[in-house]
Amino acid sequence: MEATVAITEAQQKKVKPDPETLKFGKTFTDHMFTMDYTSDLGWIQPEIKPYAPVEIDPAAMVFHYSQSVFEGLKAYKNPNGEAVLFRPEENFKRLNRSNKRLSIPPINEELALDYLKQLIELEKDWIPSAEGTSLYIRPFVIATEPSLQVAPAHNYKFFIILSPVGSYYPEGIHPVSIMVEDHFTRAARGGTGTAKTGGNYSAGYNAQAKAASEGHAQVLWLDGVEKKYVEEVGSMNVFFKINGEIVTPQLNDSILQGVTRKSVIELLKHWNIPVSERKIPMQEIFDAYESGELEEAFGSGTAAVISPIGELTWKDSTMIVNGRKTGEVTKSLYQTLTQIQTGKQEDPFGWTVKI
Amino acid sequence: MEATVAITEAQQKKVKPDPETLKFGKTFTDHMFTMDYTSDLGWIQPEIKPYAPVEIDPAAMVFHYSQSVFEGLKAYKNPNGEAVLFRPEENFKRLNRSNKRLSIPPINEELALDYLKQLIELEKDWIPSAEGTSLYIRPFVIATEPSLQVAPAHNYKFFIILSPVGSYYPEGIHPVSIMVEDHFTRAARGGTGTAKTGGNYSAGYNAQAKAASEGHAQVLWLDGVEKKYVEEVGSMNVFFKINGEIVTPQLNDSILQGVTRKSVIELLKHWNIPVSERKIPMQEIFDAYESGELEEAFGSGTAAVISPIGELTWKDSTMIVNGRKTGEVTKSLYQTLTQIQTGKQEDPFGWTVKI
């Protein structure tokens, strides 16, 4: 059953950008999906219409109290030219978990996925097919009620916008340098860290600027309570290979439940590679480095899929991981995940959804 | 010297609301101030124009990563019918401190105050004069660049909007019931708690709903690290009178530097009432209650000015403060501050600014 959506096609189509020069999240397609919420009527008026600026009251609560959530996923073109999504139901589940934390009314996950499919269907020519490219999908919800009261809004707007994105690794996958952040905090216990909400992201800009000024690509976040346990890297989940075992921080309310993270764990289990989710003291990583047991390290997320870590700076020490080369498990994960996502390899897990 | 602002007057003026039925932050005046920022040109195009919705790209970074800051202050009408601001330079100083934490470019504080004065001058008929009413002023900055990159924007918009607000205490000042929150966290050490940014506010909605469902008016926040020390109450700073001394949590990077907080401390010193800023364990408040030394408790903030606390629930214990009656010091602070703000009492501190 197809959900009913009012579709208004754009009169003029944009010129599609050169896939070679695509940047992340700067170009948007011809159409967008929107739907409104009022506390009386619930979610109403699903429509697909030309991508365009929206009129919003300056008192809209999203501007003042950041009541908003978002998601990020990708559509790929498979070798038969069909559009393929990667585990989209996981993203809509997480959207509703984020909604709950931010006191935003839930969205029907099945309908939302159907709306997305209809939008992708209309925009399928926008999915680039060159190596490493994809159509990035950004669902998001903002509080639109004009009110300065510090309380959940009565009105919201849900959007899905689409952006063709280039390869995260135009010069091939390469390990990056990471700085462990021991002053700034991304998210606290009891805070919003496990929700995909804007405040977690802008809160990290200062730390990112500090890391960049010292020549590092990203920040590794420690827990907000003791500044002792590893949490995330930049806006990705993080994994380490120590003496043959892959470890990643166990989920808590300050760690985002990454869809790529989940897929990595499932893939490792499928391969019979030992993997465990547990609290990881930063000191343990350092000790493993000192004893020569820190074998690989990488981040996982929708944008980069897998991002190898070549160097970790913590206080005054710098740890070189695997001679700054991409490790074997890291490489296999990247290849297998991207091959499944793009339909170039069989998907034994049922992760991909053809449109 | 007056800063140059392009002024476009509204063709049609709105009907001013009945001051008796005014709610907080629901009605806006005829005009607003806006100014744009581009990384090439800096802050440009200051203008006062009719209050109206703005056109914003759905990819504007404020919607995705909540890069935004705001301020809140009030204009009052004094007995001579003149518009009076309360310590506005403190708000613009704090706006720039918030900007710094959120990686937003600074605003010229003197110019901003001048823009505000010109806006108030044009809207002075909107300042209500009934007891307890005022014109609430909301300066704010949002990231407007259309981009999904997780990084500070290159474009921003600064607004000042105005809202006539009714008495916070339409039935007279009365003490409220507060619940100490020991699960959710408003702000972490190293986080954004000392900045006036939206993410700190929507992060508290869940806890507020929990408190309201149990019959409490507000939440008292403990520190995010140990859940041991008192931080704030709702969106106000908090004070206690214990055995003749007034205590309030010392500033740290998770406590907002309230302008009313600062004024309360200065007023108490002026009156030779002992006041100290220090870490306050919640256990100390409980012990003081048990020994009969917890004499008064109140919140301070721009909206309520002073909000007496009549009851504090912590875990399974409920502490009744001063027999649920407003304490003497609490009452004196409320009266003196509101009298100075409205020009009904001499201002020996130079806090008020006539327009």
XYZ file of C-alpha atoms in Angstrom:
710
model
C 0.000 0.000 0.000
C 1.280 3.367 -0.947
C 0.734 6.254 1.454
C -1.092 9.203 -0.082
C 1.126 12.179 -0.752
C 0.264 15.338 -2.664
C 2.966 15.728 -5.302
C 3.769 19.025 -6.999
C 6.510 18.631 -9.577
C 9.132 21.337 -10.034
C 8.597 23.309 -13.253
C 12.281 23.799 -13.749
C 14.808 21.119 -12.988
C 18.266 22.045 -11.722
C 21.431 21.116 -13.586
C 22.954 18.122 -11.825
C 26.441 18.728 -10.458
C 29.612 17.055 -11.693
C 30.028 13.931 -9.475
C 33.797 14.614 -9.392
C 33.428 17.920 -7.547
C 30.551 17.109 -5.204
C 30.997 18.282 -1.640
C 29.116 16.911 1.366
C 25.693 18.468 1.955
C 25.978 21.572 -0.216
C 23.756 20.660 -3.222
C 20.094 19.717 -2.931
C 17.759 17.981 -5.352
C 14.648 19.367 -7.103
C 12.090 18.233 -4.532
C 11.587 17.830 -0.804
C 9.028 16.093 1.392
C 7.228 18.017 4.147
C 4.508 17.202 6.660
C 3.062 19.338 9.462
C 2.015 18.537 13.002
C -0.554 20.299 15.118
C -1.488 19.090 18.589
C -5.151 18.971 17.499
C -4.778 17.092 14.219
C -1.532 15.161 14.513
C 0.709 14.755 11.459
C -1.076 16.176 8.418
C -0.528 17.315 4.825
C 2.232 15.023 3.593
C 3.508 16.552 0.384
C 6.342 16.379 -2.089
C 7.042 19.733 -3.668
C 9.847 21.777 -5.212
C 12.836 22.249 -2.874
C 12.594 25.863 -1.748
C 13.042 28.127 1.273
C 10.246 27.928 3.841
C 8.537 30.817 5.628
C 9.029 30.581 9.375
C 8.053 32.924 12.192
C 11.086 34.439 13.954
C 9.564 33.230 17.243
C 9.492 29.598 16.010
C 10.633 27.579 19.008
C 13.367 25.730 17.082
C 15.317 29.016 16.855
C 15.151 29.609 20.607
C 15.196 26.249 22.379
C 16.591 23.937 19.652
C 13.740 21.475 19.811
C 14.738 19.468 16.742
C 15.922 16.017 15.691
C 17.390 14.619 12.498
C 18.490 11.469 10.728
C 21.053 10.654 8.060
C 21.064 7.754 5.613
C 21.987 7.126 1.987
C 20.523 5.855 -1.281
C 22.879 4.120 -3.714
C 22.532 2.980 -7.289
C 23.108 -0.751 -7.751
C 24.716 -2.236 -10.884
C 21.231 -2.675 -12.430
C 20.590 1.048 -12.022
C 18.060 0.502 -9.216
C 17.886 2.737 -6.140
C 18.869 0.931 -2.935
C 18.496 2.080 0.679
C 20.571 0.718 3.572
C 18.575 -0.321 6.667
C 16.215 2.684 6.492
C 13.841 1.216 9.112
C 16.678 1.582 11.662
C 16.844 5.303 10.966
C 13.129 5.872 11.428
C 13.197 3.837 14.660
C 16.022 6.025 15.904
C 14.184 9.167 14.779
C 11.364 8.209 17.121
C 13.782 7.503 19.984
C 15.236 10.978 19.416
C 11.718 12.441 19.242
C 10.923 10.922 22.618
C 14.017 12.397 24.277
C 13.208 15.829 22.798
C 9.471 15.679 23.649
C 8.505 15.676 19.960
C 5.470 13.576 18.926
C 6.330 10.277 17.218
C 6.070 9.726 13.468
C 4.565 6.603 11.891
C 7.744 4.782 10.841
C 6.178 2.748 8.035
C 4.480 5.761 6.496
C 7.681 7.793 6.787
C 9.622 5.095 4.920
C 6.918 5.034 2.258
C 7.084 8.838 1.861
C 10.851 8.559 1.525
C 10.523 5.875 -1.170
C 8.137 8.045 -3.179
C 10.522 10.990 -2.925
C 13.495 8.851 -4.005
C 11.443 7.426 -6.875
C 10.849 10.965 -8.151
C 14.512 11.944 -7.647
C 16.213 8.727 -8.744
C 18.178 10.481 -11.485
C 19.901 12.420 -8.713
C 21.564 9.289 -7.288
C 25.144 9.433 -8.523
C 26.781 6.157 -9.531
C 30.517 6.894 -9.477
C 32.648 4.998 -6.938
C 32.026 6.255 -3.410
C 29.162 8.596 -4.328
C 25.582 8.401 -3.060
C 22.433 10.384 -2.422
C 22.495 11.534 1.196
C 19.031 11.609 2.813
C 18.293 14.018 5.659
C 14.958 13.591 7.459
C 14.465 16.171 10.235
C 11.836 17.669 12.517
C 11.716 21.234 13.848
C 9.412 22.986 16.334
C 7.581 25.716 14.402
C 5.164 27.162 16.972
C 5.814 30.880 17.541
C 6.275 31.030 21.322
C 9.017 31.940 23.779
C 7.715 29.628 26.501
C 10.306 27.087 27.614
C 8.126 24.035 26.901
C 7.507 21.528 24.111
C 5.866 23.096 21.034
C 2.356 22.341 19.767
C 3.436 22.567 16.109
C 6.206 20.858 14.162
C 7.373 20.401 10.594
C 8.949 17.192 9.297
C 11.160 17.444 6.205
C 13.099 15.060 4.029
C 15.737 16.725 1.875
C 18.210 14.993 -0.428
C 21.785 15.844 -1.317
C 24.030 14.030 -3.820
C 27.394 13.554 -2.114
C 30.840 12.765 -3.405
C 33.293 10.197 -2.211
C 34.363 10.685 1.410
C 37.790 9.501 0.222
C 38.428 11.168 -3.163
C 42.085 10.110 -2.893
C 41.335 6.663 -1.491
C 40.700 5.633 2.103
C 43.438 6.931 4.398
C 43.928 6.861 8.183
C 43.486 10.150 10.045
C 44.953 11.752 13.140
C 42.666 12.064 16.175
C 43.014 14.144 19.346
C 41.532 12.884 22.607
C 39.526 15.786 24.075
C 39.835 16.079 27.831
C 38.164 19.431 28.503
C 35.039 19.879 26.385
C 32.116 17.476 26.698
C 29.864 16.371 23.859
C 27.130 14.826 25.980
C 26.525 14.012 29.618
C 24.974 11.090 31.444
C 21.269 11.970 31.606
C 21.761 14.393 28.703
C 20.785 14.154 25.036
C 23.860 12.312 23.675
C 22.010 9.252 22.459
C 19.478 11.390 20.573
C 20.281 12.777 17.132
C 19.566 16.384 18.059
C 21.370 19.525 16.939
C 22.609 20.635 20.346
C 25.013 17.663 20.539
C 26.684 18.784 17.319
C 27.226 22.544 17.725
C 28.416 21.797 21.293
C 31.451 20.115 19.724
C 32.591 22.914 17.392
C 35.017 24.475 19.908
C 36.775 21.164 20.521
C 36.899 20.404 16.791
C 38.514 23.816 16.119
C 41.095 23.171 18.844
C 41.912 19.754 17.370
C 42.136 21.161 13.824
C 44.464 23.959 14.968
C 46.801 21.285 16.303
C 46.716 19.351 13.029
C 44.182 16.656 13.899
C 41.223 15.605 11.746
C 38.801 14.825 14.560
C 38.231 14.697 18.284
C 37.843 11.550 20.371
C 35.246 12.201 23.083
C 35.559 10.836 26.602
C 32.610 10.390 28.973
C 31.298 13.591 30.574
C 31.452 12.270 34.122
C 34.988 11.029 34.693
C 36.704 11.982 31.401
C 38.036 8.473 31.558
C 36.040 6.249 29.188
C 36.015 6.380 25.377
C 32.651 7.443 23.880
C 32.728 8.543 20.215
C 35.077 9.975 17.600
C 33.905 13.213 15.962
C 30.338 12.347 14.976
C 31.104 8.638 14.546
C 31.146 5.561 16.779
C 34.601 4.148 17.472
C 36.178 0.676 17.411
C 39.609 -0.681 18.417
C 41.293 -3.983 17.636
C 43.281 -5.076 20.667
C 45.158 -8.357 20.601
C 42.809 -9.861 18.022
C 39.558 -8.700 19.616
C 37.445 -5.801 18.364
C 36.054 -3.616 21.157
C 33.650 -0.686 21.043
C 32.086 1.383 23.861
C 28.860 -0.153 25.138
C 25.749 1.926 24.523
C 24.660 4.332 27.241
C 22.591 7.515 27.186
C 25.486 9.623 25.903
C 26.441 7.443 22.912
C 24.596 7.512 19.589
C 23.248 4.131 18.476
C 24.855 4.150 15.057
C 23.317 2.063 12.281
C 26.798 1.509 10.823
C 28.023 0.577 14.336
C 25.301 -2.058 14.585
C 26.128 -3.383 11.103
C 29.849 -3.584 11.920
C 29.126 -5.656 15.025
C 26.798 -7.982 13.100
C 29.319 -8.375 10.306
C 32.160 -9.193 12.713
C 30.003 -11.802 14.431
C 29.129 -13.249 11.000
C 32.862 -13.513 10.340
C 33.510 -15.108 13.750
C 35.834 -12.292 14.719
C 35.601 -11.690 18.490
C 33.807 -8.401 19.212
C 32.660 -6.958 22.508
C 30.741 -3.892 23.642
C 31.964 -2.641 27.010
C 33.293 0.364 28.900
C 36.751 1.182 27.527
C 39.062 3.317 29.693
C 41.337 5.507 27.580
C 44.161 4.211 29.752
C 43.490 0.695 28.425
C 43.977 1.915 24.852
C 47.240 3.537 25.861
C 48.448 0.431 27.700
C 47.568 -1.732 24.690
C 49.554 0.668 22.504
C 52.560 0.497 24.841
C 52.504 -3.302 24.885
C 52.123 -3.482 21.103
C 48.595 -4.897 21.263
C 46.707 -1.950 19.739
C 46.364 -3.321 16.234
C 43.668 -1.220 14.527
C 41.318 1.669 15.244
C 38.465 3.157 13.187
C 35.319 5.249 13.306
C 31.967 4.176 11.835
C 29.152 6.373 10.545
C 26.836 6.975 7.613
C 28.940 9.685 5.959
C 32.333 7.915 5.892
C 31.039 4.359 6.469
C 34.432 3.365 7.991
C 37.185 5.869 8.804
C 40.549 4.376 9.799
C 42.493 6.052 12.611
C 46.254 6.292 12.040
C 47.262 8.333 15.045
C 45.798 9.119 18.473
C 47.057 11.977 20.634
C 46.178 11.818 24.351
C 47.655 14.414 26.681
C 51.371 14.414 25.778
C 51.480 11.024 24.107
C 50.960 10.136 20.476
C 50.039 6.581 19.577
C 50.723 5.444 16.013
C 48.220 2.782 15.011
C 49.355 0.037 12.590
C 52.150 2.221 11.210
C 49.517 4.752 10.059
C 48.183 2.206 7.563
C 44.614 0.960 7.233
C 44.324 -2.360 9.095
C 43.066 -5.604 7.551
C 39.786 -5.818 9.495
C 39.131 -2.100 8.926
C 39.654 -2.555 5.190
C 37.429 -5.666 5.007
C 34.634 -3.896 6.876
C 34.808 -0.879 4.565
C 34.814 -3.012 1.436
C 32.078 -5.395 2.501
C 29.768 -2.666 3.812
C 30.150 -0.463 0.734
C 29.763 -3.440 -1.618
C 26.552 -4.503 0.133
C 25.262 -0.921 0.198
C 25.830 -0.496 -3.514
C 24.436 -3.936 -4.365
C 27.774 -5.122 -5.747
C 27.902 -7.972 -3.268
C 25.179 -10.314 -2.048
C 23.382 -9.091 1.083
C 22.943 -12.121 3.358
C 21.480 -9.936 6.140
C 18.490 -8.384 4.372
C 19.890 -4.920 5.077
C 19.227 -3.375 1.680
C 15.841 -2.174 0.455
C 15.279 -1.754 -3.276
C 12.943 0.998 -4.386
C 26.167 58.794 18.150
C 23.339 56.801 16.727
C 24.130 53.697 14.688
C 22.674 53.782 11.188
C 19.713 51.468 10.728
C 17.395 51.253 7.724
C 13.885 51.620 9.126
C 10.768 50.436 7.285
C 7.626 51.207 9.246
C 4.729 48.768 9.290
C 1.815 49.980 7.165
C -0.708 48.424 9.469
C -0.298 48.398 13.207
C -1.611 45.485 15.262
C -4.229 45.913 17.972
C -2.421 45.857 21.309
C -3.528 43.040 23.609
C -5.349 43.501 26.892
C -2.600 43.667 29.566
C -4.804 41.573 31.873
C -4.731 38.522 29.594
C -1.145 38.679 28.337
C 0.728 35.388 28.323
C 4.501 35.001 28.232
C 6.042 35.165 24.762
C 2.945 34.659 22.617
C 2.313 38.170 21.229
C 4.871 40.129 19.226
C 5.086 43.828 18.379
C 4.828 45.533 14.975
C 8.555 45.597 14.188
C 11.707 43.555 14.546
C 15.423 44.232 14.119
C 17.524 42.019 11.834
C 21.150 42.003 10.727
C 23.016 39.483 8.568
C 26.503 38.038 8.774
C 28.628 36.697 5.956
C 32.175 35.497 6.530
C 33.361 37.897 3.790
C 31.596 41.058 4.920
C 30.953 40.588 8.632
C 27.721 41.917 10.170
C 25.817 43.888 7.528
C 22.401 45.371 6.726
C 21.066 46.371 10.143
C 17.383 47.043 9.662
C 14.173 47.582 11.538
C 11.173 46.339 9.595
C 7.691 44.925 10.074
C 7.603 41.776 12.219
C 6.988 38.947 9.755
C 7.961 35.378 8.929
C 11.383 34.991 7.323
C 12.325 32.817 4.364
C 14.905 30.214 5.343
C 16.441 27.352 3.388
C 15.473 23.940 4.796
C 19.191 23.123 4.907
C 19.925 26.152 7.154
C 22.404 24.834 9.702
C 20.359 26.033 12.701
C 17.745 23.367 11.882
C 20.312 20.564 11.830
C 23.041 21.370 14.333
C 21.334 23.966 16.578
C 24.023 26.584 16.180
C 22.134 29.398 17.880
C 22.267 31.663 20.944
C 19.770 33.993 22.573
C 19.280 36.591 25.278
C 16.345 37.755 27.367
C 15.826 41.133 29.028
C 12.976 43.539 29.681
C 11.911 47.129 29.070
C 9.653 48.761 31.650
C 7.717 52.010 31.730
C 8.707 54.291 34.614
C 6.221 56.602 36.432
C 7.123 59.419 33.982
C 6.140 57.207 31.055
C 9.753 56.761 29.921
C 11.100 53.428 28.660
C 13.723 51.910 30.982
C 16.054 48.954 30.363
C 17.681 46.919 33.156
C 21.449 46.316 32.779
C 21.227 45.678 29.010
C 25.012 45.827 28.577
C 25.235 42.673 30.718
C 23.008 40.825 28.253
C 25.058 41.803 25.213
C 28.263 40.829 27.029
C 26.746 37.440 27.772
C 25.497 37.117 24.187
C 29.107 37.349 23.054
C 30.237 34.806 25.641
C 27.547 32.456 24.294
C 28.615 33.241 20.719
C 32.172 32.241 21.577
C 31.096 28.882 23.032
C 28.956 28.168 19.950
C 31.609 29.323 17.433
C 29.412 32.231 16.277
C 31.174 35.500 15.343
C 30.926 38.257 17.992
C 28.563 41.208 17.714
C 29.569 44.790 18.525
C 27.930 45.204 21.937
C 27.599 48.986 21.835
C 26.051 48.945 18.374
C 23.691 46.156 19.390
C 22.491 48.184 22.384
C 21.999 51.180 20.133
C 19.962 49.103 17.656
C 17.844 47.846 20.536
C 17.237 51.400 21.775
C 16.075 52.482 18.320
C 13.714 49.518 18.121
C 12.303 50.239 21.594
C 11.926 53.924 20.701
C 9.745 52.920 17.726
C 7.762 50.392 19.812
C 7.493 52.316 23.074
C 3.676 52.254 22.998
C 3.938 48.478 23.301
C 5.483 48.657 26.795
C 2.628 47.842 29.168
C 2.486 49.764 32.427
C 0.233 47.665 34.671
C 1.782 46.170 37.806
C 4.120 43.298 36.941
C 3.943 43.772 33.163
C 6.834 44.603 30.843
C 8.090 44.353 27.285
C 10.202 41.200 27.001
C 13.154 41.574 24.617
C 14.557 38.552 22.791
C 17.816 39.062 20.863
C 18.977 35.867 19.107
C 21.375 34.587 16.464
C 20.839 31.617 14.133
C 23.097 29.903 11.582
C 21.453 30.372 8.164
C 23.969 28.830 5.743
C 22.412 25.952 3.783
C 24.865 23.110 4.481
C 24.825 19.731 6.183
C 28.504 19.855 7.109
C 29.076 19.491 10.840
C 31.036 22.737 11.221
C 30.415 26.391 12.120
C 28.348 28.235 9.490
C 29.589 31.074 7.269
C 26.253 32.919 7.463
C 24.130 34.042 10.400
C 21.116 36.205 11.117
C 20.752 38.299 14.283
C 17.211 39.249 15.351
C 15.659 41.303 18.103
C 11.966 40.598 18.642
C 9.739 42.104 21.341
C 6.834 40.631 23.269
C 4.629 42.424 25.813
C 4.328 40.094 28.809
C 1.909 39.938 31.693
C 2.619 39.590 35.356
C 4.463 36.406 36.256
C 2.332 36.408 39.391
C -1.202 37.412 38.320
C -2.472 36.256 41.728
C 0.441 37.676 43.698
C 3.869 36.174 44.357
C 3.552 32.659 45.764
C 6.066 29.922 46.629
C 6.232 26.899 44.327
C 7.016 23.226 44.703
C 10.290 21.988 43.200
C 11.508 18.474 42.430
C 15.235 17.676 42.614
C 16.089 15.851 39.363
C 18.556 13.028 39.849
C 18.444 11.300 36.458
C 18.340 13.828 33.618
C 21.169 16.316 33.134
C 20.743 19.877 31.890
C 24.392 20.555 31.194
C 27.737 18.860 31.743
C 31.158 20.055 32.804
C 32.831 21.049 29.528
C 29.399 21.346 27.896
C 27.342 24.367 26.907
C 25.527 25.042 30.211
C 26.964 28.501 30.769
C 25.978 29.593 27.251
C 22.441 30.728 26.488
C 21.911 28.259 23.649
C 18.768 26.349 22.730
C 20.137 22.848 23.295
C 20.292 23.440 27.065
C 16.583 24.212 27.143
C 14.955 21.453 25.062
C 17.265 18.982 26.875
C 15.258 19.731 30.023
C 11.732 19.115 28.689
C 11.617 15.435 29.715
C 12.589 16.225 33.287
C 10.132 19.109 33.445
C 7.309 16.839 32.248
C 8.235 14.265 34.893
C 8.211 16.932 37.621
C 4.889 18.369 36.399
C 3.285 14.900 36.354
C 4.196 14.595 40.021
C 2.688 17.975 40.862
C 5.832 20.113 40.939
C 6.268 23.472 39.222
C 9.935 23.129 38.321
C 13.014 20.945 38.447
C 16.133 21.588 40.534
C 19.178 20.523 38.528
C 22.181 18.833 40.107
C 25.651 18.784 38.554
C 26.109 16.382 35.635
C 29.201 14.715 37.066
C 28.318 13.534 40.558
C 24.569 14.425 40.747
C 25.539 15.842 44.116
C 25.819 19.627 43.865
C 22.995 22.117 43.298
C 23.204 23.963 39.950
C 20.009 25.726 38.813
C 16.249 25.611 39.228
C 14.227 25.286 35.984
C 15.759 28.028 33.861
C 16.691 30.192 36.862
C 19.630 30.503 39.238
C 18.943 29.375 42.798
C 19.586 30.800 46.286
C 19.112 29.431 49.812
C 19.102 31.193 53.180
C 20.741 28.929 55.732
C 21.137 30.120 59.301
C 21.151 33.791 58.290
C 23.513 33.430 55.341
C 22.454 33.468 51.675
C 24.258 30.890 49.534
C 24.162 30.267 45.778
C 26.133 27.831 43.587
C 29.443 29.295 42.436
C 29.716 29.837 38.685
C 31.202 27.054 36.599
C 30.866 26.087 32.954
C 27.490 24.434 33.485
C 25.754 27.325 35.293
C 24.273 30.323 33.484
C 25.654 33.686 34.637
C 22.297 35.267 35.390
C 21.997 39.062 35.331
C 19.344 38.842 38.066
C 21.674 36.500 40.020
C 24.442 39.105 39.842
C 22.032 41.860 40.903
C 20.758 39.799 43.860
C 24.312 39.271 45.109
C 25.148 42.973 44.736
C 21.946 43.990 46.508
C 22.570 41.608 49.411
C 26.105 42.971 49.814
C 24.702 46.521 49.733
C 22.361 45.516 52.561
C 25.214 43.871 54.513
C 23.456 40.512 54.422
C 26.068 37.707 54.324
C 26.130 36.047 50.896
C 28.489 33.475 49.472
C 28.992 31.717 46.147
C 30.242 28.183 46.608
C 29.624 24.528 45.780
C 26.458 23.446 47.578
C 25.879 19.706 48.095
C 22.173 18.812 48.029
C 22.863 16.880 51.236
C 23.777 20.175 52.946
C 20.382 21.637 52.039
C 18.698 18.560 53.453
C 20.758 18.654 56.651
C 19.964 22.361 57.080
C 16.283 21.538 56.676
C 16.490 18.748 59.256
C 18.200 21.002 61.783
C 15.729 23.825 61.166
C 18.320 26.110 59.561
C 16.899 26.175 55.997
C 15.116 29.533 56.250
C 14.370 30.588 52.668
C 14.861 29.419 49.075
C 14.221 31.157 45.765
C 15.045 31.217 42.077
C 16.200 34.308 40.168
C 15.785 35.098 36.486
C 14.592 37.710 34.024
C 11.091 36.286 33.532
C 10.028 35.906 37.186
C 12.685 38.218 38.706
C 12.446 36.304 42.040
C 10.493 33.043 42.456
C 10.105 31.800 46.055
C 10.410 28.053 46.682
C 7.928 26.657 49.212
C 8.693 22.974 48.911
C 11.614 20.847 47.744
C 11.285 17.131 46.993
C 14.534 15.111 46.917
C 14.308 11.344 46.516
C 11.708 10.319 49.127
C 11.918 13.420 51.287
C 9.923 16.619 51.063
C 11.296 19.755 52.681
C 8.831 22.529 53.496
C 10.589 25.893 53.339
C 9.442 28.661 55.707
C 5.990 27.076 56.129
C 5.428 27.495 52.355
C 5.407 31.281 52.814
C 7.598 33.792 50.967
C 10.562 34.643 53.231
C 11.519 38.163 54.305
C 14.745 38.416 52.316
C 13.052 36.866 49.266
C 10.248 39.447 49.496
C 12.652 42.377 49.956
C 14.700 41.282 46.935
C 11.609 40.977 44.749
C 10.244 44.339 45.807
C 13.507 46.242 45.547
C 14.487 44.742 42.183
C 11.074 45.331 40.597
C 10.861 48.869 42.039
C 14.300 49.733 40.646
C 13.468 48.108 37.285
C 10.260 50.122 36.953
C 11.865 53.361 38.152
C 9.617 53.532 41.222
C 12.614 53.506 43.540
C 15.951 55.281 43.265
C 18.658 53.240 41.502
C 21.880 53.709 43.514
C 23.724 51.180 41.316
C 23.325 52.739 37.878
C 21.587 49.594 36.641
C 18.778 51.230 34.705
C 19.144 52.803 31.271
C 16.544 55.330 30.134
C 15.762 55.449 26.431
